[in-house]
Amino acid sequence: MRPAETRQAALPARRTPWAVCAHQGDEGRARQGRASAGCRRDGGVFVKRLRRLRSGDRIALVAPASSFPHDEVAAGVAELSRLGFEAIYDDSIFEKERFVAGSVETRVRAIHRAWQDPSIAALMAMRGGYGSAQLLPFLEPGILIENRKALVGYSDLTALLNLYLRNGLVAIHGPMVDRRLSKGPLAYDEVSFRKVMMQAEPAGDFTPMQLEVLHPGIARGVLLGGTLTQLSVSLGTPWACDPPAGSVFFIEDIGERPYRIHRMLNQLAQGGMFAQAAALIFGEFPGCTEPSGDPQIRDVLRDFTMDFGGPVLFNFPSGHTSGATWTLPFGVEVEVVSSPVPTVRILEPAVE
């Protein structure tokens, strides 16, 4: 081992999170360049698209995480019917075991059954909360890959979205039933949902009015991400996000104080997650400003990414939002543009 003074001299003068990423050197680049399952070794895209939704298709409601109020089901079924789909479920979704919606065995069996049932076109989670990561050692990737059915969700479902990505499939970061579909079209963005789930062509430009530019630029890459808490706790597990070079990260969360957001972002940065990221897109982060009003979460994110080399956008309304939540396809190539209008441009279809 080198003397301490030699090691210190080799470090960048300013130890920002992005300096840490750069200091990883060949080891960090080798890790980032390793192809995930389903990734091309040229640092490219996930190659397997999901089954396309069509009017009249059946969507299975599943409960991989926390339990939920039972009256949410009827309201969600009605909204899916309005959209032109038939929602189905079995009574196992109403089971409760401490803080999750039934045993691991019950939840895994329900997902496997929905993946394998040829009459079902897609799955939609009832709610997030906690529990999805418990299922990861027991879900069969072979069944998932063979059937290529979307499991739509966000928040705690980030764990399962990463399972899709690590097995070479597109993943859908979109609305769940509880407090989204059940509340009708004001709680989720119907246009982005239909474009991503029902059109076998690129969804095009997403330009929500509230989208802000923290740092300007233009970049393209494979879109990955999810809820910050879930991304950070997955580090060190076999199911952690394993980004190809040039990825575009979407990151969001809810109800975490600014120092906790900073701590989790710092953990991801020091773990090499952003070592070769091309762009960052932050969500709305509701309830994440300090109760006193200072600091604002916007300022924390801007300062944290001060030395990041690509465009950084803030306030994209997907996942936890105060208004309608938009649907994003993970695993497809996107372009991030900061001007003249901040835009997330979806360049590839998610379904076929």
Tab-separated table of C-alpha atoms in Angstrom:
chain	number	residue	atom	x	y	z
A	1	MET	CA	0.000	0.000	0.000
A	2	ARG	CA	1.215	3.480	-0.849
A	3	PRO	CA	2.026	5.935	1.957
A	4	ALA	CA	-0.873	8.099	3.061
A	5	GLU	CA	0.742	11.284	1.754
A	6	THR	CA	1.105	9.729	-1.717
A	7	ARG	CA	-2.506	8.627	-1.778
A	8	GLN	CA	-3.649	12.069	-0.695
A	9	ALA	CA	-1.593	13.795	-3.385
A	10	ALA	CA	-3.287	11.674	-6.048
A	11	LEU	CA	-6.764	12.790	-5.075
A	12	PRO	CA	-8.538	15.625	-6.887
A	13	ALA	CA	-8.259	18.957	-5.128
A	14	ARG	CA	-12.020	19.314	-4.967
A	15	ARG	CA	-13.773	16.191	-3.749
A	16	THR	CA	-17.162	16.565	-5.381
A	17	PRO	CA	-19.265	13.455	-6.037
A	18	TRP	CA	-18.349	13.728	-9.717
A	19	ALA	CA	-14.647	13.936	-8.865
A	20	VAL	CA	-15.105	10.683	-6.956
A	21	CYS	CA	-16.645	9.126	-10.062
A	22	ALA	CA	-13.769	10.326	-12.226
A	23	HIS	CA	-11.194	9.092	-9.689
A	24	GLN	CA	-12.461	5.535	-10.013
A	25	GLY	CA	-10.257	5.259	-13.096
A	26	ASP	CA	-9.950	2.016	-15.006
A	27	GLU	CA	-11.736	-0.018	-12.346
A	28	GLY	CA	-14.805	2.202	-12.471
A	29	ARG	CA	-14.817	2.296	-16.257
A	30	ALA	CA	-14.504	-1.474	-16.427
A	31	ARG	CA	-17.457	-1.899	-14.088
A	32	GLN	CA	-19.576	0.556	-16.034
A	33	GLY	CA	-18.596	-0.998	-19.353
A	34	ARG	CA	-19.685	-4.478	-18.301
A	35	ALA	CA	-22.785	-5.395	-20.249
A	36	SER	CA	-25.875	-6.214	-18.223
A	37	ALA	CA	-28.022	-9.107	-19.370
A	38	GLY	CA	-29.768	-7.984	-22.516
A	39	CYS	CA	-27.421	-5.047	-23.108
A	40	ARG	CA	-25.298	-4.783	-26.201
A	41	ARG	CA	-21.611	-4.622	-25.401
A	42	ASP	CA	-21.334	-1.396	-27.364
A	43	GLY	CA	-22.884	0.280	-24.327
A	44	GLY	CA	-26.234	0.298	-26.043
A	45	VAL	CA	-29.788	-0.572	-25.481
A	46	PHE	CA	-31.950	-3.225	-23.956
A	47	VAL	CA	-33.138	-5.298	-26.873
A	48	LYS	CA	-36.410	-6.904	-25.777
A	49	ARG	CA	-39.560	-4.824	-25.977
A	50	LEU	CA	-42.676	-5.654	-24.043
A	51	ARG	CA	-45.992	-6.951	-25.280
A	52	ARG	CA	-48.096	-4.107	-26.617
A	53	LEU	CA	-51.401	-3.260	-24.937
A	54	ARG	CA	-54.487	-3.110	-27.136
A	55	SER	CA	-58.048	-2.070	-26.442
A	56	GLY	CA	-59.914	-4.915	-24.766
A	57	ASP	CA	-56.790	-6.498	-23.267
A	58	ARG	CA	-56.828	-7.938	-19.768
A	59	ILE	CA	-54.587	-6.398	-17.100
A	60	ALA	CA	-53.861	-8.338	-13.911
A	61	LEU	CA	-53.778	-6.361	-10.670
A	62	VAL	CA	-51.037	-7.644	-8.368
A	63	ALA	CA	-49.864	-6.638	-4.895
A	64	PRO	CA	-46.091	-7.217	-4.614
A	65	ALA	CA	-45.518	-4.703	-1.824
A	66	SER	CA	-47.665	-3.113	0.903
A	67	SER	CA	-51.345	-3.714	1.532
A	68	PHE	CA	-53.917	-1.113	0.509
A	69	PRO	CA	-57.503	0.042	1.213
A	70	HIS	CA	-59.862	-2.449	-0.412
A	71	ASP	CA	-62.079	0.205	-1.954
A	72	GLU	CA	-59.178	1.238	-4.191
A	73	VAL	CA	-59.690	-1.910	-6.265
A	74	ALA	CA	-63.199	-1.161	-7.525
A	75	ALA	CA	-62.238	2.396	-8.436
A	76	GLY	CA	-59.126	1.204	-10.261
A	77	VAL	CA	-61.066	-1.464	-12.144
A	78	ALA	CA	-63.565	1.179	-13.257
A	79	GLU	CA	-60.823	3.496	-14.518
A	80	LEU	CA	-59.095	0.723	-16.452
A	81	SER	CA	-62.471	-0.121	-17.975
A	82	ARG	CA	-62.832	3.506	-19.071
A	83	LEU	CA	-59.438	3.189	-20.756
A	84	GLY	CA	-60.708	0.156	-22.660
A	85	PHE	CA	-59.134	-2.640	-20.612
A	86	GLU	CA	-60.489	-5.457	-18.483
A	87	ALA	CA	-58.901	-5.557	-15.036
A	88	ILE	CA	-58.759	-8.908	-13.274
A	89	TYR	CA	-57.466	-9.985	-9.880
A	90	ASP	CA	-57.805	-12.754	-7.351
A	91	ASP	CA	-58.491	-12.501	-3.649
A	92	SER	CA	-54.845	-13.083	-2.741
A	93	ILE	CA	-54.187	-9.372	-3.292
A	94	PHE	CA	-56.234	-8.668	-0.151
A	95	GLU	CA	-54.022	-10.794	2.084
A	96	LYS	CA	-51.998	-9.026	4.734
A	97	GLU	CA	-48.928	-10.222	6.614
A	98	ARG	CA	-47.597	-7.562	8.957
A	99	PHE	CA	-46.660	-4.661	6.684
A	100	VAL	CA	-46.913	-6.416	3.299
A	101	ALA	CA	-49.726	-7.788	1.139
A	102	GLY	CA	-49.392	-11.469	1.975
A	103	SER	CA	-46.570	-13.969	2.186
A	104	VAL	CA	-43.655	-14.022	-0.223
A	105	GLU	CA	-44.977	-17.281	-1.648
A	106	THR	CA	-48.429	-15.795	-2.269
A	107	ARG	CA	-47.071	-12.698	-3.999
A	108	VAL	CA	-44.574	-14.611	-6.149
A	109	ARG	CA	-47.206	-17.134	-7.191
A	110	ALA	CA	-49.590	-14.355	-8.253
A	111	ILE	CA	-46.939	-12.700	-10.435
A	112	HIS	CA	-45.836	-15.986	-12.009
A	113	ARG	CA	-49.444	-16.878	-12.744
A	114	ALA	CA	-50.082	-13.533	-14.432
A	115	TRP	CA	-46.869	-13.754	-16.454
A	116	GLN	CA	-47.822	-17.226	-17.698
A	117	ASP	CA	-51.546	-16.709	-18.351
A	118	PRO	CA	-51.877	-16.185	-22.134
A	119	SER	CA	-55.113	-14.226	-21.661
A	120	ILE	CA	-53.315	-11.492	-19.674
A	121	ALA	CA	-51.456	-8.746	-21.540
A	122	ALA	CA	-49.854	-6.814	-18.658
A	123	LEU	CA	-49.634	-6.482	-14.883
A	124	MET	CA	-50.246	-3.400	-12.770
A	125	ALA	CA	-49.217	-3.009	-9.144
A	126	MET	CA	-51.798	-2.001	-6.570
A	127	ARG	CA	-49.346	0.141	-4.594
A	128	GLY	CA	-45.733	0.512	-3.494
A	129	GLY	CA	-44.660	0.962	0.109
A	130	TYR	CA	-42.439	-1.984	0.990
A	131	GLY	CA	-41.937	-5.616	0.052
A	132	SER	CA	-41.029	-5.895	-3.629
A	133	ALA	CA	-37.363	-6.671	-2.966
A	134	GLN	CA	-38.386	-9.673	-0.847
A	135	LEU	CA	-39.586	-11.373	-4.026
A	136	LEU	CA	-36.413	-11.011	-6.098
A	137	PRO	CA	-34.706	-14.298	-5.103
A	138	PHE	CA	-37.863	-16.259	-5.941
A	139	LEU	CA	-39.113	-14.764	-9.203
A	140	GLU	CA	-38.185	-16.829	-12.268
A	141	PRO	CA	-36.520	-14.658	-14.931
A	142	GLY	CA	-37.161	-17.329	-17.549
A	143	ILE	CA	-40.923	-16.897	-17.183
A	144	LEU	CA	-40.565	-13.128	-17.416
A	145	ILE	CA	-38.362	-13.239	-20.517
A	146	GLU	CA	-40.555	-15.765	-22.304
A	147	ASN	CA	-43.752	-13.744	-21.853
A	148	ARG	CA	-42.485	-10.117	-21.884
A	149	LYS	CA	-45.450	-8.612	-20.053
A	150	ALA	CA	-45.131	-5.189	-18.463
A	151	LEU	CA	-45.423	-4.796	-14.709
A	152	VAL	CA	-46.390	-1.155	-14.313
A	153	GLY	CA	-45.430	0.656	-11.122
A	154	TYR	CA	-43.020	2.970	-9.327
A	155	SER	CA	-41.738	3.657	-5.796
A	156	ASP	CA	-41.048	0.292	-4.123
A	157	LEU	CA	-41.638	-1.338	-7.518
A	158	THR	CA	-38.247	0.070	-8.569
A	159	ALA	CA	-36.829	-3.242	-7.334
A	160	LEU	CA	-38.929	-5.174	-9.848
A	161	LEU	CA	-38.296	-2.696	-12.650
A	162	ASN	CA	-34.581	-3.356	-12.167
A	163	LEU	CA	-35.305	-7.089	-12.444
A	164	TYR	CA	-36.781	-6.429	-15.879
A	165	LEU	CA	-33.800	-4.316	-16.928
A	166	ARG	CA	-31.208	-6.780	-15.675
A	167	ASN	CA	-32.909	-9.470	-17.753
A	168	GLY	CA	-32.832	-7.441	-20.922
A	169	LEU	CA	-36.408	-6.143	-20.949
A	170	VAL	CA	-37.913	-2.692	-21.076
A	171	ALA	CA	-39.495	-1.671	-17.740
A	172	ILE	CA	-42.473	0.652	-17.252
A	173	HIS	CA	-42.254	3.369	-14.593
A	174	GLY	CA	-45.907	4.291	-14.478
A	175	PRO	CA	-49.081	4.672	-12.421
A	176	MET	CA	-50.326	2.130	-9.919
A	177	VAL	CA	-53.913	1.571	-8.827
A	178	ASP	CA	-53.846	2.960	-5.290
A	179	ARG	CA	-54.198	6.760	-5.328
A	180	ARG	CA	-53.520	6.950	-9.083
A	181	LEU	CA	-55.815	4.920	-11.351
A	182	SER	CA	-58.353	4.832	-8.528
A	183	LYS	CA	-58.505	8.637	-8.474
A	184	GLY	CA	-59.164	8.995	-12.189
A	185	PRO	CA	-57.426	10.911	-14.984
A	186	LEU	CA	-56.394	13.852	-12.802
A	187	ALA	CA	-54.002	11.579	-10.884
A	188	TYR	CA	-52.082	10.166	-13.844
A	189	ASP	CA	-51.197	11.316	-17.350
A	190	GLU	CA	-53.315	9.303	-19.760
A	191	VAL	CA	-51.505	10.524	-22.879
A	192	SER	CA	-48.050	9.302	-21.840
A	193	PHE	CA	-49.531	6.019	-20.568
A	194	ARG	CA	-51.182	5.311	-23.915
A	195	LYS	CA	-48.131	6.372	-25.935
A	196	VAL	CA	-45.737	4.174	-23.984
A	197	MET	CA	-47.986	1.149	-23.509
A	198	MET	CA	-50.075	1.062	-26.691
A	199	GLN	CA	-47.964	2.486	-29.535
A	200	ALA	CA	-45.314	0.358	-31.234
A	201	GLU	CA	-43.395	3.511	-32.129
A	202	PRO	CA	-41.329	6.045	-30.169
A	203	ALA	CA	-43.424	8.083	-27.748
A	204	GLY	CA	-41.698	11.268	-28.896
A	205	ASP	CA	-41.264	14.499	-26.944
A	206	PHE	CA	-42.284	14.704	-23.295
A	207	THR	CA	-42.399	18.378	-22.303
A	208	PRO	CA	-44.324	18.749	-19.034
A	209	MET	CA	-44.873	22.419	-18.253
A	210	GLN	CA	-43.180	22.293	-14.852
A	211	LEU	CA	-39.909	20.809	-16.155
A	212	GLU	CA	-36.911	22.983	-15.207
A	213	VAL	CA	-33.271	23.149	-16.261
A	214	LEU	CA	-30.700	22.917	-13.461
A	215	HIS	CA	-27.738	22.612	-15.832
A	216	PRO	CA	-27.967	23.044	-19.621
A	217	GLY	CA	-26.884	20.662	-22.332
A	218	ILE	CA	-27.979	17.924	-24.690
A	219	ALA	CA	-27.303	14.191	-24.361
A	220	ARG	CA	-28.742	10.836	-25.262
A	221	GLY	CA	-28.575	7.396	-23.708
A	222	VAL	CA	-30.577	4.522	-22.266
A	223	LEU	CA	-33.116	5.686	-19.674
A	224	LEU	CA	-32.834	3.999	-16.262
A	225	GLY	CA	-33.695	4.859	-12.681
A	226	GLY	CA	-36.586	4.931	-10.253
A	227	THR	CA	-37.088	5.900	-6.648
A	228	LEU	CA	-33.871	7.053	-4.982
A	229	THR	CA	-34.435	5.127	-1.758
A	230	GLN	CA	-34.807	1.846	-3.635
A	231	LEU	CA	-31.835	2.498	-5.889
A	232	SER	CA	-29.598	3.210	-2.909
A	233	VAL	CA	-30.653	0.217	-0.799
A	234	SER	CA	-30.099	-2.120	-3.755
A	235	LEU	CA	-26.369	-1.359	-3.911
A	236	GLY	CA	-24.339	-4.420	-3.029
A	237	THR	CA	-27.104	-6.840	-4.040
A	238	PRO	CA	-27.303	-8.948	-7.218
A	239	TRP	CA	-30.323	-6.875	-8.298
A	240	ALA	CA	-28.779	-3.415	-8.190
A	241	CYS	CA	-29.057	-1.213	-11.245
A	242	ASP	CA	-26.084	-1.941	-13.523
A	243	PRO	CA	-26.012	0.927	-16.030
A	244	PRO	CA	-24.352	0.743	-19.429
A	245	ALA	CA	-22.082	3.608	-20.413
A	246	GLY	CA	-23.895	6.792	-21.349
A	247	SER	CA	-27.068	6.128	-19.368
A	248	VAL	CA	-29.688	8.761	-18.630
A	249	PHE	CA	-30.874	8.514	-15.029
A	250	PHE	CA	-34.351	9.442	-13.836
A	251	ILE	CA	-34.415	9.777	-10.036
A	252	GLU	CA	-37.307	10.690	-7.757
A	253	ASP	CA	-38.514	10.277	-4.174
A	254	ILE	CA	-40.985	11.603	-1.619
A	255	GLY	CA	-40.990	12.799	1.976
A	256	GLU	CA	-37.241	12.682	2.593
A	257	ARG	CA	-35.444	15.660	4.124
A	258	PRO	CA	-32.757	17.285	1.962
A	259	TYR	CA	-29.803	15.827	3.868
A	260	ARG	CA	-31.209	12.328	3.356
A	261	ILE	CA	-31.629	12.947	-0.366
A	262	HIS	CA	-28.053	14.246	-0.490
A	263	ARG	CA	-26.789	11.229	1.447
A	264	MET	CA	-28.439	8.734	-0.905
A	265	LEU	CA	-27.257	10.552	-4.022
A	266	ASN	CA	-23.761	10.658	-2.567
A	267	GLN	CA	-23.929	6.919	-1.934
A	268	LEU	CA	-24.894	6.240	-5.550
A	269	ALA	CA	-22.180	8.570	-6.840
A	270	GLN	CA	-19.481	7.041	-4.645
A	271	GLY	CA	-20.689	3.586	-5.683
A	272	GLY	CA	-19.988	4.470	-9.307
A	273	MET	CA	-23.609	4.559	-10.428
A	274	PHE	CA	-23.177	7.843	-12.286
A	275	ALA	CA	-19.574	7.307	-13.418
A	276	GLN	CA	-20.477	7.430	-17.103
A	277	ALA	CA	-23.974	8.921	-16.962
A	278	ALA	CA	-24.861	11.185	-19.877
A	279	ALA	CA	-27.721	13.115	-18.249
A	280	LEU	CA	-29.771	13.317	-15.064
A	281	ILE	CA	-33.512	13.892	-14.781
A	282	PHE	CA	-34.895	14.546	-11.308
A	283	GLY	CA	-38.527	14.128	-10.359
A	284	GLU	CA	-40.701	16.466	-8.349
A	285	PHE	CA	-39.521	15.298	-4.887
A	286	PRO	CA	-42.698	16.343	-3.038
A	287	GLY	CA	-42.226	16.859	0.687
A	288	CYS	CA	-38.439	16.905	0.361
A	289	THR	CA	-37.790	20.564	1.136
A	290	GLU	CA	-36.668	21.305	4.697
A	291	PRO	CA	-39.720	22.104	6.898
A	292	SER	CA	-38.300	25.581	7.538
A	293	GLY	CA	-38.169	26.150	3.778
A	294	ASP	CA	-34.378	26.288	3.667
A	295	PRO	CA	-32.814	24.523	1.880
A	296	GLN	CA	-35.160	23.963	-1.023
A	297	ILE	CA	-34.761	20.565	-2.650
A	298	ARG	CA	-34.171	22.279	-6.000
A	299	ASP	CA	-31.109	24.058	-4.596
A	300	VAL	CA	-29.743	20.863	-3.062
A	301	LEU	CA	-30.008	19.028	-6.384
A	302	ARG	CA	-28.490	21.925	-8.320
A	303	ASP	CA	-25.524	22.170	-5.965
A	304	PHE	CA	-25.009	18.407	-5.882
A	305	THR	CA	-24.760	18.252	-9.674
A	306	MET	CA	-22.690	21.419	-10.095
A	307	ASP	CA	-19.760	19.547	-11.644
A	308	PHE	CA	-21.774	16.959	-13.551
A	309	GLY	CA	-20.775	17.009	-17.195
A	310	GLY	CA	-24.179	16.673	-18.858
A	311	PRO	CA	-27.659	18.227	-18.801
A	312	VAL	CA	-29.648	18.081	-15.568
A	313	LEU	CA	-33.422	18.575	-15.514
A	314	PHE	CA	-35.675	18.889	-12.466
A	315	ASN	CA	-39.382	18.473	-11.724
A	316	PHE	CA	-40.294	15.797	-14.248
A	317	PRO	CA	-43.670	14.516	-12.984
A	318	SER	CA	-43.204	10.750	-12.895
A	319	GLY	CA	-43.489	8.551	-9.823
A	320	HIS	CA	-44.336	10.506	-6.681
A	321	THR	CA	-45.974	13.739	-7.766
A	322	SER	CA	-48.441	16.232	-6.361
A	323	GLY	CA	-50.364	16.113	-9.643
A	324	ALA	CA	-50.709	13.644	-12.494
A	325	THR	CA	-47.884	11.110	-12.783
A	326	TRP	CA	-46.409	10.448	-16.220
A	327	THR	CA	-45.358	7.077	-17.636
A	328	LEU	CA	-41.694	6.582	-18.574
A	329	PRO	CA	-40.156	3.582	-20.385
A	330	PHE	CA	-36.876	2.427	-18.849
A	331	GLY	CA	-34.423	0.593	-21.087
A	332	VAL	CA	-35.041	2.604	-24.266
A	333	GLU	CA	-32.871	5.321	-25.750
A	334	VAL	CA	-33.870	8.890	-24.981
A	335	GLU	CA	-32.520	12.349	-25.669
A	336	VAL	CA	-32.416	15.073	-23.025
A	337	VAL	CA	-32.552	18.630	-24.344
A	338	SER	CA	-32.399	21.738	-22.162
A	339	SER	CA	-33.361	24.404	-24.719
A	340	PRO	CA	-35.305	26.065	-26.173
A	341	VAL	CA	-37.816	23.947	-24.229
A	342	PRO	CA	-36.610	21.348	-21.693
A	343	THR	CA	-37.519	18.028	-23.261
A	344	VAL	CA	-37.200	14.305	-22.673
A	345	ARG	CA	-37.415	12.785	-26.149
A	346	ILE	CA	-38.275	9.067	-26.275
A	347	LEU	CA	-36.389	7.696	-29.298
A	348	GLU	CA	-37.431	4.033	-29.223
A	349	PRO	CA	-40.700	2.165	-28.683
A	350	ALA	CA	-41.204	0.286	-25.435
A	351	VAL	CA	-43.654	-2.263	-26.856
A	352	GLU	CA	-44.263	-4.285	-29.992
